Coordinates of N, CA, C and O in Angstrom, one line a residue:
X1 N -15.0 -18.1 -3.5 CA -16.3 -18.6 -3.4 C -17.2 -17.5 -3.0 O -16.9 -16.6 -2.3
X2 N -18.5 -17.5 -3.6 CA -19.3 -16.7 -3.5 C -20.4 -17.2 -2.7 O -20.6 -18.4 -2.8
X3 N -21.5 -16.4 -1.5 CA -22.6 -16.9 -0.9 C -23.5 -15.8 -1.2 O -23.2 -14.6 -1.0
X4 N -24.8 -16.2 -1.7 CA -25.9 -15.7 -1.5 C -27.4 -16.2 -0.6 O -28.0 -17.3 -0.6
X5 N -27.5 -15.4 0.0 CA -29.3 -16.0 0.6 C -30.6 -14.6 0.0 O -30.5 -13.3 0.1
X6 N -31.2 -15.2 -0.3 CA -32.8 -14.4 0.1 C -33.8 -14.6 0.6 O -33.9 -15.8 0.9
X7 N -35.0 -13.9 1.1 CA -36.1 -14.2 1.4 C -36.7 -13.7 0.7 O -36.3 -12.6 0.3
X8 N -38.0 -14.2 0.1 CA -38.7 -13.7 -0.3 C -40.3 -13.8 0.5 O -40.7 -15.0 0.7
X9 N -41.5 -12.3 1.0 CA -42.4 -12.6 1.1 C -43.2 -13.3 0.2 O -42.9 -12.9 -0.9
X10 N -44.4 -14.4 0.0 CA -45.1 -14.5 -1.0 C -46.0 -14.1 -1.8 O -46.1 -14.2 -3.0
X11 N -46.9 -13.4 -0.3 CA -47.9 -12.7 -0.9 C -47.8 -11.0 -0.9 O -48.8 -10.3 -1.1
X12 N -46.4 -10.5 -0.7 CA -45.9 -9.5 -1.4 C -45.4 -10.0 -2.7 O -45.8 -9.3 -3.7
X13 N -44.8 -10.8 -3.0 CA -44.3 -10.7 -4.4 C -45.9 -10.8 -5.4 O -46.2 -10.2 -6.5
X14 N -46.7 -11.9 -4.6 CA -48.1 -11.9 -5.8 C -48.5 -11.0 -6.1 O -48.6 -10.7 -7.3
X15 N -48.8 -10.0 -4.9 CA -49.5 -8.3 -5.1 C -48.6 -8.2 -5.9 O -48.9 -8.7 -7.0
X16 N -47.5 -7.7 -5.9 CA -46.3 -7.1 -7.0 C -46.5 -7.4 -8.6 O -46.5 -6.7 -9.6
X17 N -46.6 -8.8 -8.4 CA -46.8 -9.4 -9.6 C -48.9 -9.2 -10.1 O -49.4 -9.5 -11.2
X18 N -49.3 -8.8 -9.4 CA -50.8 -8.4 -9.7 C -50.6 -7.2 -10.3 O -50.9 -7.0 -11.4
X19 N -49.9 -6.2 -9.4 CA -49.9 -4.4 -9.8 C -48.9 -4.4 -11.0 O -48.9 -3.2 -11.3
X20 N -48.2 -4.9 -11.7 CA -47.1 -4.8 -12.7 C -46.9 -6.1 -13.5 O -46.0 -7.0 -13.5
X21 N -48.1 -5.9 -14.2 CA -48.2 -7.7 -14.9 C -46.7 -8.1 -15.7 O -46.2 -9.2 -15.8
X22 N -46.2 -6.7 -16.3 CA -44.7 -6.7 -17.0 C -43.8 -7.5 -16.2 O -42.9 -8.2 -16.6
X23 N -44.2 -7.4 -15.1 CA -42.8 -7.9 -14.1 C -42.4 -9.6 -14.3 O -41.2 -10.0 -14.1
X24 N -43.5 -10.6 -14.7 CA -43.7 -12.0 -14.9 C -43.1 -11.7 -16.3 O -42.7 -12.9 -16.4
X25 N -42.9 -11.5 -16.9 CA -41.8 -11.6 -18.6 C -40.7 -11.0 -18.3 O -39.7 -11.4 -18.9
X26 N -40.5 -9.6 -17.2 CA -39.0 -9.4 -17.0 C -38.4 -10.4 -16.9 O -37.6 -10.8 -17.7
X27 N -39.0 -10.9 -15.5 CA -37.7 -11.9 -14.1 C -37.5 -12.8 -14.7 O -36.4 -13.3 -14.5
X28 N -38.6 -13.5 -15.8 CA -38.7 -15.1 -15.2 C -38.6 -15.3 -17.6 O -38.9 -14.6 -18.5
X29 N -38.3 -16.2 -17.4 CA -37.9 -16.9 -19.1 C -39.1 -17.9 -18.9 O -39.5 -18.4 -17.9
X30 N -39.8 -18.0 -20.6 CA -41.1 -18.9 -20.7 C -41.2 -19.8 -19.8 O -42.0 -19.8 -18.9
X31 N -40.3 -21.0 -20.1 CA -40.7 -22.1 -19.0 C -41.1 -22.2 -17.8 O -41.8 -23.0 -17.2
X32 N -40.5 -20.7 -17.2 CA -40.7 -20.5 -15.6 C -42.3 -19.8 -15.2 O -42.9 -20.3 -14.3
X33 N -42.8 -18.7 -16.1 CA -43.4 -17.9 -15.5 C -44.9 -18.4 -15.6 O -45.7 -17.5 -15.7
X34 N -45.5 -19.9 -15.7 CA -46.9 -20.6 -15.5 C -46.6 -21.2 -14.2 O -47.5 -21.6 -13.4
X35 N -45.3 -21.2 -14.0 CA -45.2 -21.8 -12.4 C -46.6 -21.3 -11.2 O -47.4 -20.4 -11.4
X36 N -46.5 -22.2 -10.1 CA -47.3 -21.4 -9.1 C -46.6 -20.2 -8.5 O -45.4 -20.3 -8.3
X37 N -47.3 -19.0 -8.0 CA -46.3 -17.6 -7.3 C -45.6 -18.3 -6.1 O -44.6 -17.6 -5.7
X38 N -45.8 -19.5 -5.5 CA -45.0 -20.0 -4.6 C -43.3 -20.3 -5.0 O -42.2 -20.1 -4.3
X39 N -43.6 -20.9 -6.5 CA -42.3 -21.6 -6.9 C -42.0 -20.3 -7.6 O -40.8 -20.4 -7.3
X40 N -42.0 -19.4 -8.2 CA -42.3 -17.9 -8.9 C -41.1 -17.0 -8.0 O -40.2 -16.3 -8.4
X41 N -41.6 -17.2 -6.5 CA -40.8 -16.4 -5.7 C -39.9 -17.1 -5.2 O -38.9 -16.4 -5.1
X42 N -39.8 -18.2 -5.0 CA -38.5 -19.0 -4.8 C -37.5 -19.0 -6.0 O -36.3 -18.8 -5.7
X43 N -37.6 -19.0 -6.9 CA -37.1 -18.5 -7.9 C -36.8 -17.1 -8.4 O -36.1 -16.6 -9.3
X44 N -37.4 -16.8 -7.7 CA -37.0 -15.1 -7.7 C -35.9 -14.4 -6.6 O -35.4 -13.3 -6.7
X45 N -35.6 -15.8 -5.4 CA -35.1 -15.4 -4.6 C -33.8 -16.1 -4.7 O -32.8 -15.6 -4.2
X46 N -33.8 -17.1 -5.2 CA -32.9 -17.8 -6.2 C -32.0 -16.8 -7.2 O -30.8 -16.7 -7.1
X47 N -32.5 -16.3 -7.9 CA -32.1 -15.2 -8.9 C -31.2 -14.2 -8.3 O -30.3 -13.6 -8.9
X48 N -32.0 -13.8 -6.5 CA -31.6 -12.4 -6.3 C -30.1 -12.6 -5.2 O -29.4 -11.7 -4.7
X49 N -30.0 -14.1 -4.9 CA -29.0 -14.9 -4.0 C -28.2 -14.7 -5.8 O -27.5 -13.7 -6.1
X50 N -28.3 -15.4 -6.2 CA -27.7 -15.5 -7.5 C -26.3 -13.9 -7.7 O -25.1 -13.7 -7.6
X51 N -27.5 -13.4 -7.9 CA -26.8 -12.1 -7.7 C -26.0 -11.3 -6.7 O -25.2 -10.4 -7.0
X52 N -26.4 -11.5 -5.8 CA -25.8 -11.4 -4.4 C -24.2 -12.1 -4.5 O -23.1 -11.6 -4.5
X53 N -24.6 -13.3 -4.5 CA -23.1 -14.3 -4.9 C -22.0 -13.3 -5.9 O -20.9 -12.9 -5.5
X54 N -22.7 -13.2 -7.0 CA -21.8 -12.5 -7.9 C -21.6 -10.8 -7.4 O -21.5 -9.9 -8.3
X55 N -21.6 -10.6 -6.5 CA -21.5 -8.9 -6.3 C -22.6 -8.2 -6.7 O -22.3 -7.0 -6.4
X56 N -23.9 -8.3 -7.3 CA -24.6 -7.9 -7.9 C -24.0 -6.6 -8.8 O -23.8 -5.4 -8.5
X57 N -23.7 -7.6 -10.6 CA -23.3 -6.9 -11.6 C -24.0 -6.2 -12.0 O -25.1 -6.6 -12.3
X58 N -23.7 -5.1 -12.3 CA -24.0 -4.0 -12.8 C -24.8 -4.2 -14.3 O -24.1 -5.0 -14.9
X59 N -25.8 -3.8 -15.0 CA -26.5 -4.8 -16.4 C -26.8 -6.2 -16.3 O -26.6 -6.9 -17.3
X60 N -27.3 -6.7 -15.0 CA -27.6 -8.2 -15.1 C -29.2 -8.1 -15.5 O -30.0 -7.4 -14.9
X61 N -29.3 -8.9 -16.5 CA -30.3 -9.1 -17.3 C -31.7 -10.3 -16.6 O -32.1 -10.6 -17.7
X62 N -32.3 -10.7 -16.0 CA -33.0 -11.3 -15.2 C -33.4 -12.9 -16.0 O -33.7 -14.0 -15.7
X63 N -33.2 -12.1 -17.1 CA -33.7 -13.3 -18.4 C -32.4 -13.9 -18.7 O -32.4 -14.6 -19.8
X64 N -31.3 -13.8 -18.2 CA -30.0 -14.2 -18.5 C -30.1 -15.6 -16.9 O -29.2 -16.5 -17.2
X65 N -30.7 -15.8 -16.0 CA -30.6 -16.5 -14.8 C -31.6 -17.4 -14.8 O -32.7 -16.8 -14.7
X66 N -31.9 -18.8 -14.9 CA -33.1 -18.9 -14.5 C -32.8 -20.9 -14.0 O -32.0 -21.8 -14.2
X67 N -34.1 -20.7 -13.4 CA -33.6 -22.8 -12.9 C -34.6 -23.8 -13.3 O -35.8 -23.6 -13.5
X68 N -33.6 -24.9 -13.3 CA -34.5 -25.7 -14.0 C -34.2 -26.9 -13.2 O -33.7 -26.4 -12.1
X69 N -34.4 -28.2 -13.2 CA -34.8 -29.6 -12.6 C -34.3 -30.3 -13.2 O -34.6 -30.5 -14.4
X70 N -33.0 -31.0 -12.3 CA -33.1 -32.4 -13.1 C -34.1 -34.1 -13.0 O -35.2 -34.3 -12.5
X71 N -33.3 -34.9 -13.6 CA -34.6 -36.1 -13.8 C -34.9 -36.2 -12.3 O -35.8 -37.0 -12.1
X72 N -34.2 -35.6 -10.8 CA -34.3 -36.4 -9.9 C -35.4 -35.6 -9.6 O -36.3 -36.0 -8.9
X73 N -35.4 -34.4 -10.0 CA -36.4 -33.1 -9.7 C -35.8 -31.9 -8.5 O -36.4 -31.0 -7.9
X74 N -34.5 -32.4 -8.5 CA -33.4 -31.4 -8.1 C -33.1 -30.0 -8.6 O -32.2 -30.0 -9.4
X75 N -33.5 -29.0 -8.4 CA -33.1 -27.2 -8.8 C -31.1 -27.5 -9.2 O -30.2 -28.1 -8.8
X76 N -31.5 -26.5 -10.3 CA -30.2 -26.0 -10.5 C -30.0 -25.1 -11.4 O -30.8 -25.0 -12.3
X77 N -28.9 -24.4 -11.3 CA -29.0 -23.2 -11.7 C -28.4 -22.9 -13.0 O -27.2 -23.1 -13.2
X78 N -29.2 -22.4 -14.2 CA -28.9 -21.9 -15.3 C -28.6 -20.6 -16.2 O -29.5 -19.9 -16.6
X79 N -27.4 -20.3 -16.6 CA -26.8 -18.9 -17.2 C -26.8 -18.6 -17.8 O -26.4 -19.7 -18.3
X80 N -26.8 -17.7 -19.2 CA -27.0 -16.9 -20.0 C -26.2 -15.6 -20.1 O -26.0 -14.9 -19.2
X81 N -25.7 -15.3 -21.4 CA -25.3 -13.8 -21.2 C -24.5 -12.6 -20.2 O -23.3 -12.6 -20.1
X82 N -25.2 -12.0 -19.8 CA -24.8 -11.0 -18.8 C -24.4 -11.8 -17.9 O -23.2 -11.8 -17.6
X83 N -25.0 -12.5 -17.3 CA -25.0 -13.5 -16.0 C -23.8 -14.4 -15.8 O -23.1 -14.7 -14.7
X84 N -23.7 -14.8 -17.2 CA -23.0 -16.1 -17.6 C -21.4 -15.3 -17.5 O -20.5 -15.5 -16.8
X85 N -21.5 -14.4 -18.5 CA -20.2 -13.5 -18.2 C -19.9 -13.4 -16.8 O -19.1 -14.2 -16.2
X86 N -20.6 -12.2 -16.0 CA -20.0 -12.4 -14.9 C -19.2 -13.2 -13.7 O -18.2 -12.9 -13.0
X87 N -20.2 -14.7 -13.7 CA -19.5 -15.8 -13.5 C -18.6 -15.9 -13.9 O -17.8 -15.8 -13.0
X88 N -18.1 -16.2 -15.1 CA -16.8 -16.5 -16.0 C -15.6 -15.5 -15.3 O -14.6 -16.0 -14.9
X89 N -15.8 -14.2 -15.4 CA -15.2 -12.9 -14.6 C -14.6 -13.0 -13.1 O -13.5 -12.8 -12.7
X90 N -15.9 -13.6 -12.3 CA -15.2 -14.5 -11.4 C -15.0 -15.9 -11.0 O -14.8 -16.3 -9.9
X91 N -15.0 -16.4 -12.0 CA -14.2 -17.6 -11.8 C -14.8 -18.8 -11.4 O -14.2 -19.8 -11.0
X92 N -16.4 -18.5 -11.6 CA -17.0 -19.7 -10.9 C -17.3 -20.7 -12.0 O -17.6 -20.5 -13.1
X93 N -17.0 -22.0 -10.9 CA -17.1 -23.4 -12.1 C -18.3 -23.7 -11.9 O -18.9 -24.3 -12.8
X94 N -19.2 -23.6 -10.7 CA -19.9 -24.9 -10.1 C -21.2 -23.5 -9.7 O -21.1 -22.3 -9.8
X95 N -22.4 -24.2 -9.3 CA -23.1 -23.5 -8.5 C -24.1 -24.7 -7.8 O -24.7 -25.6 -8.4
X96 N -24.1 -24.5 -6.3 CA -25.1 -25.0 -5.3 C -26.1 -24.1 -5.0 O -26.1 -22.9 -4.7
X97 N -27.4 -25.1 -4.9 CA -28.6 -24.1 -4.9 C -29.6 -25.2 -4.0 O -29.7 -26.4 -4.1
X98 N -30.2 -24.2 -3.1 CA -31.2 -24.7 -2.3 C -32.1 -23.6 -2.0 O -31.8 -22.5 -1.6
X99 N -33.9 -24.3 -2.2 CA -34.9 -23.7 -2.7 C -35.8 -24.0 -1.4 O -36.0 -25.2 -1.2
X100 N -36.5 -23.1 -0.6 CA -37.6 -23.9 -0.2 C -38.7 -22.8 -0.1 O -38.5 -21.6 -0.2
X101 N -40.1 -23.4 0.1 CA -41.3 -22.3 0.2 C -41.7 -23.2 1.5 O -41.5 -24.4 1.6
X102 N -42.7 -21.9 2.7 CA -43.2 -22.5 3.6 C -44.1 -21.1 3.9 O -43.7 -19.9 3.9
X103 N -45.4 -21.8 4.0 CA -46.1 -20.8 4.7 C -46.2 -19.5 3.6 O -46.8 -19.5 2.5
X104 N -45.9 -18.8 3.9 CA -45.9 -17.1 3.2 C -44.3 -16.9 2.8 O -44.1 -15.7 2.5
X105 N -43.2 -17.7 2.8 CA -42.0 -17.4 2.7 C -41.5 -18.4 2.1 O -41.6 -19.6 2.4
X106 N -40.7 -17.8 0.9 CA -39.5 -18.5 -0.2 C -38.3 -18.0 0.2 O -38.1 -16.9 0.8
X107 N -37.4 -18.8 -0.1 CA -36.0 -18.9 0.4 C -35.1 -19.3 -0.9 O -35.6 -19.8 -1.9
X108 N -34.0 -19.2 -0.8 CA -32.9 -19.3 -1.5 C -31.4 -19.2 -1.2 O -30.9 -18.2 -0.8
X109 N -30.6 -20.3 -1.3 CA -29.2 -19.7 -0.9 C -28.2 -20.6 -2.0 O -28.1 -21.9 -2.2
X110 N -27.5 -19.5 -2.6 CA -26.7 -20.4 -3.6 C -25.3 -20.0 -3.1 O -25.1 -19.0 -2.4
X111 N -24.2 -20.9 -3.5 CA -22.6 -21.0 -3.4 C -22.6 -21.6 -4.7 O -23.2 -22.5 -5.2
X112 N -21.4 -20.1 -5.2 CA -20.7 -20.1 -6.3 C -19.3 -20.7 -6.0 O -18.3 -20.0 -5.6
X113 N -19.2 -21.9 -6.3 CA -17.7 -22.5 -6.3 C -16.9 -22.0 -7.5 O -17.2 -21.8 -8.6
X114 N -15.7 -21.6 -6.8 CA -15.3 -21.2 -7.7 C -13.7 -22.3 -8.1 O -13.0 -22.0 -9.1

């Protein structure tokens, strides 16, 4: 089993995302990047737990990670590629993910069942 957590500030990541307009088409796959910078950085922190979980692999593609909602409006985590390999590499079946924004702070903590 793998554990990741992040924090993310908010209104550091906005500035970030103000000074380096490139950076919203790196991290984030179409569906994601009209979000609000609130849900933007929770998902960014999401991604960077993501990676954390997995050892943070070496060539992980940003556009290979990204989450989506089911009908209940529940986060969960979707793979691609580089990403998806890794996983497979270690063995994970499952992934748990929990998202929250408060104030100036997003959060993220996923377990990779393996």
């Amino acid at each position: 089993m793998g554990i990741g957590v992040d924090v993310v500030e908010v209104s550091r990541f906005k500035a970030q995302l103000a000074r380096t307009p490139a950076l919203r088409e790196r991290l984030f796959v179409p569906a994601e990047r009209e979000l609000h910078v609130r849900s933007l950085a929770a998902r960014f922190a999401a991604k960077e737990a993501i990676a954390k979980a997995l050892g943070a692999p070496a060539g992980m593609n940003w556009q290979h990670c990204w989450i989506e909602k089911d009908s209940a409006g529940d986060p969960y985590v979707v793979l691609d590629g580089s990403v998806a390999e890794a996983a497979e590499r270690k063995g994970v079946v499952h992934w748990h993910l929990s998202m929250s924004h408060d104030g100036d702070l997003a959060t993220a903590m996923v377990v990779a069942e393996r």
